[in-house]
Coordinates of C-alpha atoms and ligand atoms in Angstrom, one line a residue:
M1 CA -0.1 -0.1 -0.3
S2 CA 1.0 3.4 -0.5
E3 CA 2.5 5.9 2.1
Y4 CA 0.1 8.7 3.4
S5 CA 1.9 11.4 5.0
Y6 CA -1.3 12.8 7.0
A7 CA -4.1 10.3 6.6
R8 CA -3.4 7.1 8.2
V9 CA -4.3 3.6 6.9
P10 CA -6.4 1.5 9.3
D11 CA -4.6 -1.5 10.5
R12 CA -7.3 -3.9 10.0
G13 CA -8.7 -3.6 6.8
E14 CA -8.0 -4.6 2.6
P15 CA -8.4 -2.2 -0.2
I16 CA -11.3 -2.7 -2.6
A17 CA -9.7 -4.2 -5.7
V18 CA -11.4 -3.8 -9.7
A19 CA -11.7 -7.6 -11.2
D20 CA -13.1 -8.0 -14.3
G21 CA -14.9 -5.0 -14.7
G22 CA -16.6 -5.6 -11.5
L23 CA -15.3 -4.9 -7.6
S24 CA -13.8 -7.2 -5.8
V25 CA -15.1 -6.0 -1.8
P26 CA -13.4 -7.9 1.3
R27 CA -15.0 -8.7 4.3
R28 CA -13.6 -5.2 6.0
P29 CA -12.9 -3.2 3.0
I30 CA -10.9 0.2 3.5
L31 CA -12.9 3.3 2.5
P32 CA -11.6 6.5 2.6
F33 CA -14.2 9.8 3.6
I34 CA -13.9 13.6 3.8
E35 CA -15.9 15.2 6.3
G36 CA -16.1 18.3 4.7
D37 CA -16.6 22.1 5.6
G38 CA -19.2 23.7 7.7
I39 CA -21.9 21.3 8.2
G40 CA -19.8 18.5 7.0
P41 CA -18.9 17.4 10.4
D42 CA -22.2 17.2 11.7
I43 CA -24.0 15.0 9.1
W44 CA -20.8 13.1 8.5
S45 CA -20.6 12.1 12.5
A46 CA -24.6 10.8 12.0
T47 CA -23.9 9.3 8.6
K48 CA -21.1 7.4 9.6
R49 CA -23.3 6.0 12.9
V50 CA -26.0 5.2 10.3
V51 CA -23.6 3.2 7.8
D52 CA -21.5 1.1 10.8
G53 CA -25.1 0.4 12.4
A54 CA -26.7 -0.7 9.0
V55 CA -23.6 -2.8 8.4
R56 CA -24.0 -4.4 12.7
N57 CA -27.7 -5.0 11.5
A58 CA -27.6 -6.8 8.3
Y59 CA -24.1 -9.0 8.4
E60 CA -23.8 -9.1 12.6
G61 CA -20.2 -8.6 12.9
E62 CA -19.3 -10.8 9.9
R63 CA -18.5 -7.6 7.6
E64 CA -17.5 -4.0 8.7
I65 CA -15.9 -1.0 7.1
A66 CA -12.7 0.1 8.1
W67 CA -12.7 4.0 7.4
M68 CA -10.2 6.2 6.9
E69 CA -10.2 10.0 6.8
I70 CA -8.6 11.7 3.9
F71 CA -8.4 15.6 3.5
A72 CA -9.5 18.0 1.6
G73 CA -11.2 21.8 2.0
E74 CA -10.4 23.8 5.4
K75 CA -9.2 20.8 7.1
A76 CA -6.9 19.7 4.8
K77 CA -5.7 23.6 4.5
E78 CA -5.0 23.8 8.5
K79 CA -3.5 20.3 8.3
T80 CA -1.1 20.5 5.1
G81 CA -1.2 23.8 3.6
E82 CA -3.2 22.5 0.7
W83 CA -6.7 22.8 0.0
L84 CA -6.6 19.3 -1.9
P85 CA -3.6 17.4 -1.2
G86 CA -1.9 15.0 -3.8
E87 CA -2.5 12.3 -1.3
T88 CA -6.4 12.8 -1.1
Y89 CA -6.6 11.7 -4.9
E90 CA -4.0 8.5 -4.4
A91 CA -5.9 7.4 -1.8
L92 CA -9.1 7.5 -3.8
R93 CA -7.5 5.8 -6.6
E94 CA -6.2 3.1 -4.3
F95 CA -9.0 2.9 -2.5
K96 CA -11.4 2.7 -5.1
V97 CA -14.8 4.0 -3.2
G98 CA -15.1 7.2 -1.0
I99 CA -17.6 9.1 0.3
K100 CA -17.5 13.3 1.0
G101 CA -19.3 15.7 2.5
P102 CA -19.8 19.1 1.1
L103 CA -16.5 21.5 0.4
T104 CA -16.5 25.3 0.6
T105 CA -15.2 26.6 -2.8
P106 CA -12.4 28.9 -1.5
V107 CA -13.2 32.5 -2.9
G108 CA -10.3 34.4 -4.8
G109 CA -6.7 33.4 -5.5
G110 CA -7.6 31.7 -8.8
I111 CA -8.6 28.6 -6.6
R112 CA -11.4 26.5 -8.9
S113 CA -14.1 24.5 -7.1
L114 CA -12.5 21.8 -5.2
N115 CA -15.5 19.5 -6.2
V116 CA -15.0 20.1 -10.0
T117 CA -10.9 19.5 -9.5
L118 CA -11.7 16.3 -7.7
R119 CA -14.0 15.1 -10.5
Q120 CA -11.5 16.2 -13.1
V121 CA -8.3 14.8 -11.8
L122 CA -9.9 11.5 -11.3
D123 CA -12.2 11.4 -14.5
L124 CA -15.0 10.8 -12.7
Y125 CA -17.2 11.0 -15.6
A126 CA -20.6 10.0 -14.6
C127 CA -22.6 12.0 -12.3
I128 CA -25.2 10.1 -10.8
R129 CA -28.1 11.4 -8.9
P130 CA -31.5 9.0 -8.1
C131 CA -34.4 10.6 -7.3
R132 CA -37.0 8.9 -5.9
W133 CA -40.0 9.8 -3.0
I134 CA -39.4 8.5 0.8
E135 CA -43.2 8.6 1.9
G136 CA -44.0 10.9 4.3
V137 CA -41.6 13.9 2.9
P138 CA -43.1 17.0 2.0
S139 CA -43.3 17.3 -2.0
P140 CA -44.9 19.9 -3.9
V141 CA -46.6 17.6 -6.4
K142 CA -49.8 15.4 -5.9
E143 CA -48.5 11.7 -6.7
P144 CA -44.0 12.3 -5.7
E145 CA -44.4 8.5 -5.7
K146 CA -44.8 7.6 -9.2
L147 CA -41.2 9.5 -10.0
D148 CA -38.3 6.9 -9.3
V149 CA -35.3 8.1 -11.7
V150 CA -31.8 7.9 -11.9
I151 CA -30.1 10.6 -13.8
F152 CA -26.5 10.3 -15.6
R153 CA -24.8 13.2 -16.3
E154 CA -22.3 13.9 -18.2
N155 CA -19.7 15.4 -15.8
T156 CA -16.4 16.3 -18.4
E157 CA -17.7 17.8 -21.3
D158 CA -20.5 20.3 -22.7
V159 CA -20.4 24.0 -21.7
Y160 CA -18.5 22.7 -18.4
A161 CA -15.5 22.1 -20.2
G162 CA -14.8 26.0 -19.6
I163 CA -13.6 27.2 -23.0
E164 CA -15.1 30.8 -23.2
W165 CA -14.0 34.3 -24.2
E166 CA -15.2 37.5 -22.5
A167 CA -16.8 40.2 -24.6
G168 CA -14.9 42.7 -25.8
T169 CA -11.4 40.8 -25.1
D170 CA -8.7 40.2 -28.5
E171 CA -9.5 36.7 -27.6
A172 CA -12.6 36.9 -28.1
E173 CA -12.4 38.9 -31.4
R174 CA -10.0 36.7 -32.7
V175 CA -12.2 33.6 -32.0
R176 CA -15.4 36.0 -33.6
R177 CA -12.8 36.9 -36.9
F178 CA -12.0 33.0 -37.5
L179 CA -15.8 32.1 -37.0
V180 CA -17.0 35.0 -39.2
E181 CA -14.7 35.2 -42.3
E182 CA -13.2 31.1 -42.2
M183 CA -16.4 29.4 -41.1
G184 CA -19.0 31.9 -42.6
S185 CA -21.1 32.0 -39.3
E186 CA -22.7 35.3 -38.1
I187 CA -21.8 36.7 -34.8
R188 CA -22.5 40.1 -33.4
E189 CA -19.4 42.3 -32.6
E190 CA -18.6 42.7 -29.0
S191 CA -20.4 38.9 -28.2
G192 CA -19.1 36.7 -25.4
I193 CA -17.7 33.1 -27.3
G194 CA -18.3 29.9 -25.1
I195 CA -17.6 26.6 -27.0
K196 CA -19.8 23.3 -26.6
P197 CA -17.6 20.0 -27.3
I198 CA -19.5 17.1 -26.8
S199 CA -17.2 13.5 -28.2
P200 CA -18.4 10.3 -28.9
F201 CA -15.8 8.6 -26.7
G202 CA -17.3 11.0 -23.6
T203 CA -21.1 10.3 -24.9
R204 CA -20.5 6.3 -25.6
R205 CA -18.9 5.8 -22.0
L206 CA -21.5 7.8 -20.2
V207 CA -24.3 6.0 -21.9
A208 CA -22.8 2.4 -21.8
A209 CA -22.5 3.2 -17.7
A210 CA -26.3 4.1 -17.9
I211 CA -27.3 1.2 -19.5
R212 CA -24.7 -1.4 -17.2
Y213 CA -26.3 0.3 -14.2
A214 CA -30.1 -0.3 -15.9
L215 CA -28.9 -4.0 -16.3
N216 CA -27.7 -4.5 -13.1
R217 CA -30.4 -2.7 -10.9
G218 CA -33.3 -4.4 -13.3
R219 CA -34.6 -1.0 -14.6
Q220 CA -36.2 -1.0 -17.7
S221 CA -35.5 2.3 -19.5
V222 CA -33.0 4.2 -20.4
T223 CA -33.9 7.3 -22.0
L224 CA -31.2 10.0 -23.8
M225 CA -32.4 13.5 -23.1
H226 CA -31.1 16.2 -25.4
K227 CA -31.8 19.6 -27.2
G228 CA -30.9 17.8 -30.6
N229 CA -33.5 19.4 -32.7
I230 CA -31.5 22.8 -32.0
M231 CA -27.8 21.7 -31.8
K232 CA -27.6 18.9 -34.2
F233 CA -24.1 18.4 -33.8
T234 CA -23.6 18.1 -30.0
E235 CA -26.6 17.2 -28.3
G236 CA -28.4 15.5 -31.6
A237 CA -25.2 13.4 -31.9
F238 CA -25.1 12.7 -28.1
R239 CA -28.9 10.5 -29.0
D240 CA -27.0 9.3 -32.5
W241 CA -24.0 8.1 -30.2
G242 CA -26.3 6.4 -27.8
Y243 CA -28.1 5.0 -29.8
E244 CA -25.3 3.6 -31.6
V245 CA -23.3 2.1 -28.2
A246 CA -26.6 0.6 -27.2
A247 CA -26.9 -1.5 -30.3
E248 CA -23.2 -1.7 -30.7
E249 CA -22.6 -2.9 -26.9
F250 CA -25.6 -4.3 -25.9
P251 CA -27.5 -5.3 -29.0
E252 CA -29.1 -8.5 -26.8
V253 CA -30.7 -6.7 -24.3
T254 CA -31.2 -3.4 -25.4
L255 CA -34.7 -2.6 -27.5
S256 CA -35.5 1.0 -29.3
E257 CA -38.9 2.1 -29.3
Q258 CA -39.7 1.6 -33.4
E259 CA -38.6 -2.3 -32.3
L260 CA -40.4 -2.4 -29.4
W261 CA -43.5 -1.7 -31.4
R262 CA -42.7 -3.3 -34.7
R263 CA -41.6 -6.9 -32.9
F264 CA -43.5 -6.7 -29.6
E265 CA -46.4 -4.8 -30.1
G266 CA -45.1 -2.1 -27.2
C267 CA -44.5 -4.8 -24.8
L268 CA -41.1 -4.8 -23.2
P269 CA -40.0 -8.2 -23.2
E270 CA -38.4 -9.5 -19.9
G271 CA -34.7 -8.8 -19.3
R272 CA -34.8 -5.7 -22.0
I273 CA -34.0 -2.6 -21.7
L274 CA -36.0 0.3 -24.0
V275 CA -33.9 2.6 -25.2
K276 CA -35.5 6.0 -25.9
D277 CA -35.0 9.6 -26.2
R278 CA -36.5 12.7 -25.4
I279 CA -36.1 16.4 -26.5
A280 CA -34.8 18.6 -23.3
D281 CA -37.7 20.8 -22.8
A282 CA -40.6 17.9 -23.2
M283 CA -38.5 15.9 -20.3
F284 CA -39.1 18.7 -17.8
Q285 CA -42.8 18.4 -19.0
Q286 CA -42.7 14.4 -18.9
V287 CA -41.3 14.3 -15.6
L288 CA -44.3 16.0 -14.0
L289 CA -47.0 14.6 -16.4
R290 CA -45.7 11.0 -16.8
P291 CA -43.0 10.5 -14.3
D292 CA -43.6 6.8 -14.6
E293 CA -42.4 6.1 -17.9
Y294 CA -39.2 7.1 -17.1
D295 CA -36.5 5.1 -15.4
V296 CA -32.6 6.0 -16.1
I297 CA -32.0 9.4 -18.1
A298 CA -28.5 9.3 -19.4
T299 CA -27.8 13.4 -20.9
P300 CA -25.4 15.7 -21.1
N301 CA -23.6 18.2 -18.7
L302 CA -26.0 21.2 -18.5
N303 CA -29.3 19.4 -19.1
G304 CA -28.3 17.2 -16.4
D305 CA -27.3 19.6 -14.0
Y306 CA -31.0 21.3 -14.5
L307 CA -32.9 18.3 -14.8
S308 CA -31.4 16.8 -11.5
D309 CA -32.5 19.5 -9.2
A310 CA -35.8 19.8 -10.6
C311 CA -36.4 16.0 -9.8
A312 CA -34.7 16.9 -6.7
A313 CA -37.1 19.6 -5.7
Q314 CA -40.6 17.1 -6.9
V315 CA -39.4 14.8 -4.0
G316 CA -38.6 17.1 -1.1
G317 CA -35.5 19.0 -2.4
L318 CA -31.9 18.9 -1.6
G319 CA -31.6 18.2 1.8
M320 CA -32.6 14.7 0.7
A321 CA -31.1 14.0 -2.7
P322 CA -27.9 11.7 -2.7
G323 CA -25.3 12.1 -5.6
A324 CA -22.2 9.9 -6.5
N325 CA -19.3 10.8 -9.2
V326 CA -18.0 7.6 -10.6
G327 CA -15.7 6.8 -13.3
D328 CA -14.0 3.3 -14.6
E329 CA -12.4 2.6 -11.1
V330 CA -13.3 5.2 -8.7
A331 CA -16.3 6.2 -7.3
L332 CA -16.9 9.2 -5.0
F333 CA -20.4 9.5 -3.1
E334 CA -21.2 12.6 -2.0
A335 CA -24.3 15.3 -0.2
T336 CA -25.4 17.3 -3.0
H337 CA -25.9 20.6 -1.1
G338 CA -23.3 22.7 0.1
T339 CA -22.0 23.2 3.3
A340 CA -24.7 25.6 4.4
P341 CA -22.4 27.7 7.1
K342 CA -24.5 29.5 9.2
Y343 CA -25.6 26.1 10.6
A344 CA -22.0 24.8 11.2
G345 CA -21.0 22.8 14.4
M346 CA -24.9 23.4 15.5
D347 CA -26.0 19.6 15.3
K348 CA -29.1 20.8 13.4
V349 CA -29.3 20.1 9.7
N350 CA -30.4 17.4 7.9
P351 CA -28.2 14.6 7.1
G352 CA -30.6 12.7 4.9
S353 CA -28.8 13.9 1.8
L354 CA -25.3 12.2 3.1
I355 CA -26.8 9.3 4.3
L356 CA -28.9 8.4 1.0
S357 CA -25.3 8.9 -0.7
A358 CA -24.2 6.1 1.8
V359 CA -26.9 3.9 0.3
M360 CA -26.1 4.4 -3.0
M361 CA -22.2 3.7 -1.9
L362 CA -23.3 0.2 -0.3
E363 CA -25.2 -0.7 -3.1
H364 CA -22.3 0.1 -5.3
I365 CA -20.1 -2.5 -3.6
G366 CA -22.6 -4.8 -3.2
W367 CA -23.8 -4.7 0.2
N368 CA -27.4 -4.5 -0.4
E369 CA -29.1 -5.7 2.8
A370 CA -26.9 -2.8 4.6
A371 CA -28.5 -0.2 2.1
E372 CA -32.0 -2.2 2.6
A373 CA -31.6 -1.8 6.5
I374 CA -30.7 1.9 6.0
D375 CA -33.9 2.7 3.9
R376 CA -36.1 0.7 6.4
G377 CA -34.7 2.8 8.8
L378 CA -35.1 6.5 7.0
A379 CA -38.5 5.3 5.8
G380 CA -39.5 4.6 9.7
A381 CA -37.9 7.7 11.1
I382 CA -39.6 9.7 8.4
G383 CA -42.8 7.7 8.7
A384 CA -42.8 8.4 12.8
K385 CA -42.3 12.3 11.8
T386 CA -38.8 12.5 13.5
V387 CA -37.3 14.7 11.5
T388 CA -34.9 18.0 11.6
Y389 CA -35.8 21.6 11.1
D390 CA -36.1 21.6 7.4
L391 CA -38.5 19.0 7.1
E392 CA -40.3 19.7 10.2
R393 CA -41.7 23.0 9.4
Q394 CA -43.6 21.3 5.9
M395 CA -44.5 19.0 8.1
E396 CA -47.7 18.9 10.5
G397 CA -47.5 17.4 14.1
A398 CA -43.9 16.3 13.4
T399 CA -41.0 16.1 16.3
K400 CA -38.4 18.6 15.6
V401 CA -35.0 16.3 16.2
T402 CA -31.3 17.1 15.9
T403 CA -28.5 16.0 13.4
S404 CA -27.5 13.0 15.3
E405 CA -31.3 12.3 17.2
F406 CA -32.4 11.8 13.8
G407 CA -29.7 9.6 12.7
E408 CA -30.2 7.7 16.2
A409 CA -33.7 7.4 14.7
V410 CA -32.6 5.5 11.4
I411 CA -30.8 3.3 13.5
R412 CA -33.9 2.4 15.9
H413 CA -36.2 2.0 12.8
M414 CA -33.8 -0.3 10.6
Ligands
NAP1 P1 -26.0 25.4 0.6 O1 -24.6 25.1 1.7 O2 -26.5 23.9 0.0 O3 -27.5 26.1 1.7 C1 -28.3 26.8 1.0 C2 -28.9 26.7 2.2 O4 -30.0 25.1 1.5 C3 -29.4 26.7 3.4 O5 -28.8 27.4 4.2 C4 -30.5 25.8 3.7 O6 -31.6 26.5 3.6 C5 -30.4 24.6 3.3 N1 -29.5 23.2 3.1 C6 -28.3 23.1 2.5 N2 -28.0 21.8 3.2 C7 -29.1 21.4 3.9 C8 -29.2 20.1 5.1 N3 -28.0 19.3 4.7 N4 -30.3 20.7 5.9 C9 -31.1 21.0 6.1 N5 -31.0 22.4 5.1 C10 -30.1 22.3 3.9 O7 -25.6 26.6 -0.6 P2 -24.9 27.7 -0.4 O8 -25.0 28.3 1.0 O9 -24.9 28.5 -2.0 O10 -23.0 27.3 -0.6 C11 -22.2 27.3 1.0 C12 -20.9 26.7 0.3 O11 -21.3 25.4 -0.2 C13 -20.0 27.6 -0.7 O12 -18.9 27.5 -0.5 C14 -20.6 26.5 -2.3 O13 -19.6 26.3 -2.8 C15 -20.3 25.0 -1.4 N6 -20.9 24.5 -1.8 C16 -20.6 23.1 -2.3 C17 -21.1 21.7 -2.5 C18 -20.4 20.6 -2.5 O14 -19.4 20.2 -2.2 N7 -20.9 19.6 -3.2 C19 -22.1 22.3 -3.5 C20 -23.1 23.5 -3.3 C21 -22.7 24.3 -2.8 P3 -32.6 27.1 4.7 O15 -31.3 27.8 5.6 O16 -33.1 27.9 4.1 O17 -32.9 26.0 5.7

């Protein structure tokens, strides 16, 4: 194992290995965690207790997680002088699966978001955001239980590639002149210019990951969400490459909508995944009007950013929305909200987002029984209306509890 200067590798644990495209998980896997800034320590401490409780509940001592703290954000800056020390990447590369609380984006000094840097350096190309309602969580829609989708958002391309030139600069003017004079485009003077790259490589690996996920989790469809009617060579190409990868890499298990009707009269045969596509604006209507027709949704970066928050709002908001950033080998699970600094150290906020991210992590390593124990615990605690301030203020007759008390309630209801 590698040498670490600040992190300590647990004595009685073993690394997870990648084998035959899957994970080989020992009985006592070493899992690195980043506590996070602001409310991070509060929600992490509740989450860790819940996860350890679920693993004990499911495996009665046969399995156990060997937690390894690694550093990023303010704690890293204090300990090491750096916001994101190299050994933090090293540990995630070595141990393959980790979990993190929210991190402050340092202001000024040209420092990039730590979250974005982690995703880029580790090539975590799929941002996975499941949105599913837990009974009792306040929701703005009439039938929140009908939405149960998993969004696969491409994490490395699109307008997020950061290729932009500010209006009025020499660079913007050079690009504008090139586009007007050599490429025959029409662009007004003094425009700001941004470029949106979408590649077959980036699209194919994302859509393949979404199809594999659907297959492994018994999901029925993968929808390619795009704005290809307007941006033909980026968004439209995303759709085309998505269908291509389904037909070339998964010919036995995927079906298009045409085939479904032509060969099976609209009835999806057992074991098959329907691959379909929807235009982005229609998709937003569909998740409100016909949510139960959607399952896994694969989409470029910006569409995915918008759709994840819209779907999260439908099932109770960001306080309960989990997420993961996943690459070919490394997976990093995280709360989707920020550091909410005004509540730091108050033992007040909702740990639900990080707890649900831990559920995704347990499913990722195949510890489904422990994941199910947490699901039962969360459903029980929320069903009993024992909730933190954010949910309590929207629920009639609820009991307001602290972050740690909510964690205890989840453990009691497992
Ligand atoms: P935020 O930290 O998400 O907080 C905004 C508001 O959301 C809070 O004031 C609170 O609303 C509610 N909230 C957030 N987490 C909650 C929880 N666990 N339980 C209950 N309510 C919760 O967003 P922000 O204030 O815009 O960002 C603060 C910092 O976080 C920034 O430095 C930002 O860069 C960083 N950030 C990090 C990540 C990440 O690490 N993935 C993501 C986003 C932002 P009420 O006060 O109305 O109750």
